[in-house]
PDB file of C-alpha atoms in Angstrom:
ATOM      1  CA  MET L   1     111.715 152.957-107.160  1.00  0.00           C
ATOM      2  CA  ALA L   2     114.701 150.597-107.007  1.00  0.00           C
ATOM      3  CA  ALA L   3     115.989 149.444-103.650  1.00  0.00           C
ATOM      4  CA  GLU L   4     119.152 151.178-102.505  1.00  0.00           C
ATOM      5  CA  ASP L   5     122.358 149.157-102.469  1.00  0.00           C
ATOM      6  CA  THR L   6     123.710 149.758 -98.966  1.00  0.00           C
ATOM      7  CA  ASN L   7     127.111 148.458-100.033  1.00  0.00           C
ATOM      8  CA  ASP L   8     127.441 151.127-102.773  1.00  0.00           C
ATOM      9  CA  PRO L   9     129.937 153.892-101.796  1.00  0.00           C
ATOM     10  CA  ILE L  10     127.379 156.498-102.904  1.00  0.00           C
ATOM     11  CA  ASN L  11     125.103 155.236-100.144  1.00  0.00           C
ATOM     12  CA  GLY L  12     127.870 155.089 -97.526  1.00  0.00           C
ATOM     13  CA  GLY L  13     128.929 151.473 -98.091  1.00  0.00           C
ATOM     14  CA  SER L  14     132.475 150.166 -98.526  1.00  0.00           C
ATOM     15  CA  GLY L  15     131.970 149.097-102.116  1.00  0.00           C
ATOM     16  CA  THR L  16     133.475 145.659-101.480  1.00  0.00           C
ATOM     17  CA  VAL L  17     131.611 142.626-102.651  1.00  0.00           C
ATOM     18  CA  VAL L  18     130.476 140.463 -99.787  1.00  0.00           C
ATOM     19  CA  PRO L  19     129.827 136.935-101.009  1.00  0.00           C
ATOM     20  CA  THR L  20     126.562 135.437 -99.962  1.00  0.00           C
ATOM     21  CA  ASN L  21     126.261 131.831 -98.883  1.00  0.00           C
ATOM     22  CA  THR L  22     126.283 129.947-102.149  1.00  0.00           C
ATOM     23  CA  GLY L  23     125.111 126.780-100.521  1.00  0.00           C
ATOM     24  CA  LEU L  24     128.487 125.077-100.989  1.00  0.00           C
ATOM     25  CA  ASN L  25     129.171 124.999 -97.262  1.00  0.00           C
ATOM     26  CA  GLN L  26     125.697 123.606 -96.687  1.00  0.00           C
ATOM     27  CA  VAL L  27     126.282 120.867 -99.293  1.00  0.00           C
ATOM     28  CA  GLU L  28     129.631 120.043 -97.696  1.00  0.00           C
ATOM     29  CA  LYS L  29     128.056 119.841 -94.227  1.00  0.00           C
ATOM     30  CA  THR L  30     125.227 117.716 -95.588  1.00  0.00           C
ATOM     31  CA  ASN L  31     127.630 115.221 -97.186  1.00  0.00           C
ATOM     32  CA  VAL L  32     129.751 115.053 -94.037  1.00  0.00           C
ATOM     33  CA  SER L  33     126.610 114.532 -91.986  1.00  0.00           C
ATOM     34  CA  LYS L  34     125.389 111.786 -94.325  1.00  0.00           C
ATOM     35  CA  PHE L  35     128.779 110.086 -94.159  1.00  0.00           C
ATOM     36  CA  GLN L  36     128.800 110.273 -90.348  1.00  0.00           C
ATOM     37  CA  ASP L  37     125.230 108.920 -90.222  1.00  0.00           C
ATOM     38  CA  PHE L  38     126.232 106.080 -92.542  1.00  0.00           C
ATOM     39  CA  ILE L  39     129.292 105.204 -90.432  1.00  0.00           C
ATOM     40  CA  LYS L  40     127.154 105.243 -87.279  1.00  0.00           C
ATOM     41  CA  TYR L  41     124.579 102.990 -88.966  1.00  0.00           C
ATOM     42  CA  VAL L  42     127.286 100.507 -89.990  1.00  0.00           C
ATOM     43  CA  GLU L  43     128.887 100.555 -86.539  1.00  0.00           C
ATOM     44  CA  GLU L  44     125.545  99.840 -84.872  1.00  0.00           C
ATOM     45  CA  ARG L  45     124.903  96.894 -87.160  1.00  0.00           C
ATOM     46  CA  VAL L  46     128.390  95.437 -87.461  1.00  0.00           C
ATOM     47  CA  VAL L  47     127.387  92.769 -84.936  1.00  0.00           C
ATOM     48  CA  ASP L  48     124.733  91.634 -87.412  1.00  0.00           C
ATOM     49  CA  LEU L  49     127.503  91.129 -89.960  1.00  0.00           C
ATOM     50  CA  THR L  50     129.510  88.882 -87.650  1.00  0.00           C
ATOM     51  CA  ASN L  51     126.842  86.211 -87.188  1.00  0.00           C
ATOM     52  CA  LEU L  52     125.066  84.317 -89.901  1.00  0.00           C
ATOM     53  CA  GLU L  53     122.045  82.235 -88.939  1.00  0.00           C
ATOM     54  CA  ILE L  54     120.580  79.677 -91.327  1.00  0.00           C
ATOM     55  CA  LYS L  55     117.282  77.933 -90.480  1.00  0.00           C
ATOM     56  CA  THR L  56     115.642  75.149 -92.430  1.00  0.00           C
ATOM     57  CA  ILE L  57     112.271  74.060 -91.080  1.00  0.00           C
ATOM     58  CA  VAL L  58     109.973  71.388 -92.443  1.00  0.00           C
ATOM     59  CA  GLY L  59     106.536  71.105 -90.884  1.00  0.00           C
ATOM     60  CA  ASP L  60     103.731  73.301 -89.625  1.00  0.00           C
ATOM     61  CA  PHE L  61     104.768  76.768 -88.499  1.00  0.00           C
ATOM     62  CA  ASP L  62     103.850  80.421 -88.894  1.00  0.00           C
ATOM     63  CA  VAL L  63     106.077  83.350 -89.832  1.00  0.00           C
ATOM     64  CA  ASP L  64     105.091  86.858 -88.699  1.00  0.00           C
ATOM     65  CA  VAL L  65     105.858  90.174 -90.421  1.00  0.00           C
ATOM     66  CA  ASN L  66     109.153  90.395 -88.494  1.00  0.00           C
ATOM     67  CA  GLU L  67     110.121  86.970 -89.880  1.00  0.00           C
ATOM     68  CA  LYS L  68     109.821  85.383 -86.439  1.00  0.00           C
ATOM     69  CA  VAL L  69     109.018  81.699 -86.739  1.00  0.00           C
ATOM     70  CA  SER L  70     106.351  80.272 -84.429  1.00  0.00           C
ATOM     71  CA  LEU L  71     105.958  76.529 -84.389  1.00  0.00           C
ATOM     72  CA  LYS L  72     102.377  75.295 -84.178  1.00  0.00           C
ATOM     73  CA  ARG L  73     101.517  73.297 -81.075  1.00  0.00           C
ATOM     74  CA  ASP L  74     100.975  69.585 -81.426  1.00  0.00           C
ATOM     75  CA  HIS L  75     102.258  69.616 -85.009  1.00  0.00           C
ATOM     76  CA  ASP L  76     105.249  67.759 -86.313  1.00  0.00           C
ATOM     77  CA  TYR L  77     108.235  69.711 -87.592  1.00  0.00           C
ATOM     78  CA  LYS L  78     111.883  69.113 -88.244  1.00  0.00           C
ATOM     79  CA  LEU L  79     114.548  71.750 -87.873  1.00  0.00           C
ATOM     80  CA  MET L  80     118.107  72.435 -88.916  1.00  0.00           C
ATOM     81  CA  ASN L  81     119.612  75.598 -87.488  1.00  0.00           C
ATOM     82  CA  SER L  82     123.177  76.813 -88.015  1.00  0.00           C
ATOM     83  CA  ARG L  83     124.804  79.837 -86.423  1.00  0.00           C
ATOM     84  CA  ILE L  84     128.137  80.851 -87.920  1.00  0.00           C
ATOM     85  CA  ASN L  85     130.390  83.383 -86.214  1.00  0.00           C
ATOM     86  CA  LEU L  86     132.210  84.966 -89.143  1.00  0.00           C
ATOM     87  CA  ILE L  87     134.933  86.444 -86.923  1.00  0.00           C
ATOM     88  CA  ASP L  88     135.894  83.344 -84.934  1.00  0.00           C
ATOM     89  CA  GLY L  89     134.827  80.841 -87.572  1.00  0.00           C
ATOM     90  CA  ASP L  90     132.769  78.928 -84.996  1.00  0.00           C
ATOM     91  CA  ILE L  91     129.825  77.000 -86.423  1.00  0.00           C
ATOM     92  CA  THR L  92     127.034  75.603 -84.265  1.00  0.00           C
ATOM     93  CA  THR L  93     124.398  73.435 -85.928  1.00  0.00           C
ATOM     94  CA  HIS L  94     121.269  71.972 -84.353  1.00  0.00           C
ATOM     95  CA  ILE L  95     119.589  69.137 -86.232  1.00  0.00           C
ATOM     96  CA  SER L  96     116.391  67.291 -85.376  1.00  0.00           C
ATOM     97  CA  LYS L  97     117.230  63.658 -84.673  1.00  0.00           C
ATOM     98  CA  GLU L  98     115.083  62.376 -87.551  1.00  0.00           C
ATOM     99  CA  LEU L  99     117.011  64.452 -90.108  1.00  0.00           C
ATOM    100  CA  VAL L 100     120.150  62.374 -89.662  1.00  0.00           C
ATOM    101  CA  SER L 101     118.599  59.469 -91.591  1.00  0.00           C
ATOM    102  CA  ASP L 102     119.205  58.936 -95.318  1.00  0.00           C
ATOM    103  CA  GLU L 103     115.596  59.922 -96.022  1.00  0.00           C
ATOM    104  CA  TYR L 104     116.458  63.565 -95.235  1.00  0.00           C
ATOM    105  CA  GLU L 105     119.801  63.777 -97.012  1.00  0.00           C
ATOM    106  CA  TRP L 106     118.167  66.188 -99.484  1.00  0.00           C
ATOM    107  CA  MET L 107     117.342  68.542 -96.610  1.00  0.00           C
ATOM    108  CA  ARG L 108     120.865  68.436 -95.194  1.00  0.00           C
ATOM    109  CA  ASN L 109     122.230  69.198 -98.680  1.00  0.00           C
ATOM    110  CA  PHE L 110     119.729  72.042 -99.097  1.00  0.00           C
ATOM    111  CA  HIS L 111     120.746  73.497 -95.733  1.00  0.00           C
ATOM    112  CA  ALA L 112     124.462  73.209 -96.568  1.00  0.00           C
ATOM    113  CA  HIS L 113     123.825  75.010 -99.875  1.00  0.00           C
ATOM    114  CA  LYS L 114     122.039  77.818 -98.001  1.00  0.00           C
ATOM    115  CA  GLU L 115     125.052  78.124 -95.668  1.00  0.00           C
ATOM    116  CA  GLU L 116     127.370  78.540 -98.674  1.00  0.00           C
ATOM    117  CA  LYS L 117     125.090  81.161-100.231  1.00  0.00           C
ATOM    118  CA  GLY L 118     124.855  82.950 -96.884  1.00  0.00           C
ATOM    119  CA  HIS L 119     128.644  83.245 -96.752  1.00  0.00           C
ATOM    120  CA  GLU L 120     128.671  84.708-100.267  1.00  0.00           C
ATOM    121  CA  ILE L 121     125.962  87.236 -99.379  1.00  0.00           C
ATOM    122  CA  ILE L 122     127.763  88.370 -96.213  1.00  0.00           C
ATOM    123  CA  GLN L 123     131.070  88.740 -98.093  1.00  0.00           C
ATOM    124  CA  GLY L 124     129.296  90.771-100.779  1.00  0.00           C
ATOM    125  CA  ASN L 125     127.671  92.984 -98.139  1.00  0.00           C
ATOM    126  CA  ILE L 126     131.000  93.628 -96.427  1.00  0.00           C
ATOM    127  CA  GLN L 127     132.643  94.512 -99.756  1.00  0.00           C
ATOM    128  CA  ALA L 128     129.747  96.807-100.684  1.00  0.00           C
ATOM    129  CA  ILE L 129     129.957  98.634 -97.348  1.00  0.00           C
ATOM    130  CA  ALA L 130     133.728  99.032 -97.692  1.00  0.00           C
ATOM    131  CA  SER L 131     133.252 100.404-101.226  1.00  0.00           C
ATOM    132  CA  LEU L 132     130.623 102.879-100.021  1.00  0.00           C
ATOM    133  CA  ILE L 133     132.902 104.082 -97.235  1.00  0.00           C
ATOM    134  CA  ASP L 134     135.740 104.557 -99.736  1.00  0.00           C
ATOM    135  CA  LEU L 135     133.405 106.421-102.099  1.00  0.00           C
ATOM    136  CA  PHE L 136     132.160 108.766 -99.348  1.00  0.00           C
ATOM    137  CA  ARG L 137     135.744 109.470 -98.283  1.00  0.00           C
ATOM    138  CA  GLU L 138     136.794 110.184-101.866  1.00  0.00           C
ATOM    139  CA  LEU L 139     133.838 112.503-102.431  1.00  0.00           C
ATOM    140  CA  SER L 140     134.488 114.398 -99.214  1.00  0.00           C
ATOM    141  CA  ARG L 141     138.167 114.869-100.207  1.00  0.00           C
ATOM    142  CA  GLU L 142     137.161 116.196-103.648  1.00  0.00           C
ATOM    143  CA  GLU L 143     134.815 118.757-102.106  1.00  0.00           C
ATOM    144  CA  LYS L 144     137.531 120.229 -99.887  1.00  0.00           C
TER     145      LYS L 144
END
C-alpha cells in the first residue's frame, strides 16, 4: 500500500506544493560561516604578519619541534637576529661581535639575502590573503 499524500486535496490537504529544504540555504550558511571563520583566523594572526624575524646562527644548538632554538651550554655560537616591523619599517638587528670581521662577510650577506626573501614571502602572503578575501566575497555575492 502506498503512503497517503497528506497534501493531496483528496486527503484533506491544500494541494499546494511546499518546497522542502533543498540544501541551498545550508550551503549558503556554510560558505558564510567559512568566510567568517577565515576572517577571524586572519584577524587573530595579523600581528604575525606585521613582524618578520630572521635568525642566522652558526654553532652548536638544538631546534625542537616548535622550531624553538636552544643554544648548547659551553659551546661556541655566533648569532645574527633581525626583527623587522613591516608597519613602521623599524629594523632591529643583533649581531655577535665576532661577525663584524671580514671573515664573516659571507654570513652577513647570507643574512641580508634571507631578509630580502622574507620581505618577498610576507608580501606574497598578504596578497594571497587579500585575494582569498576578495574571492570569498565574490562567491557570497553570486550565491545571493
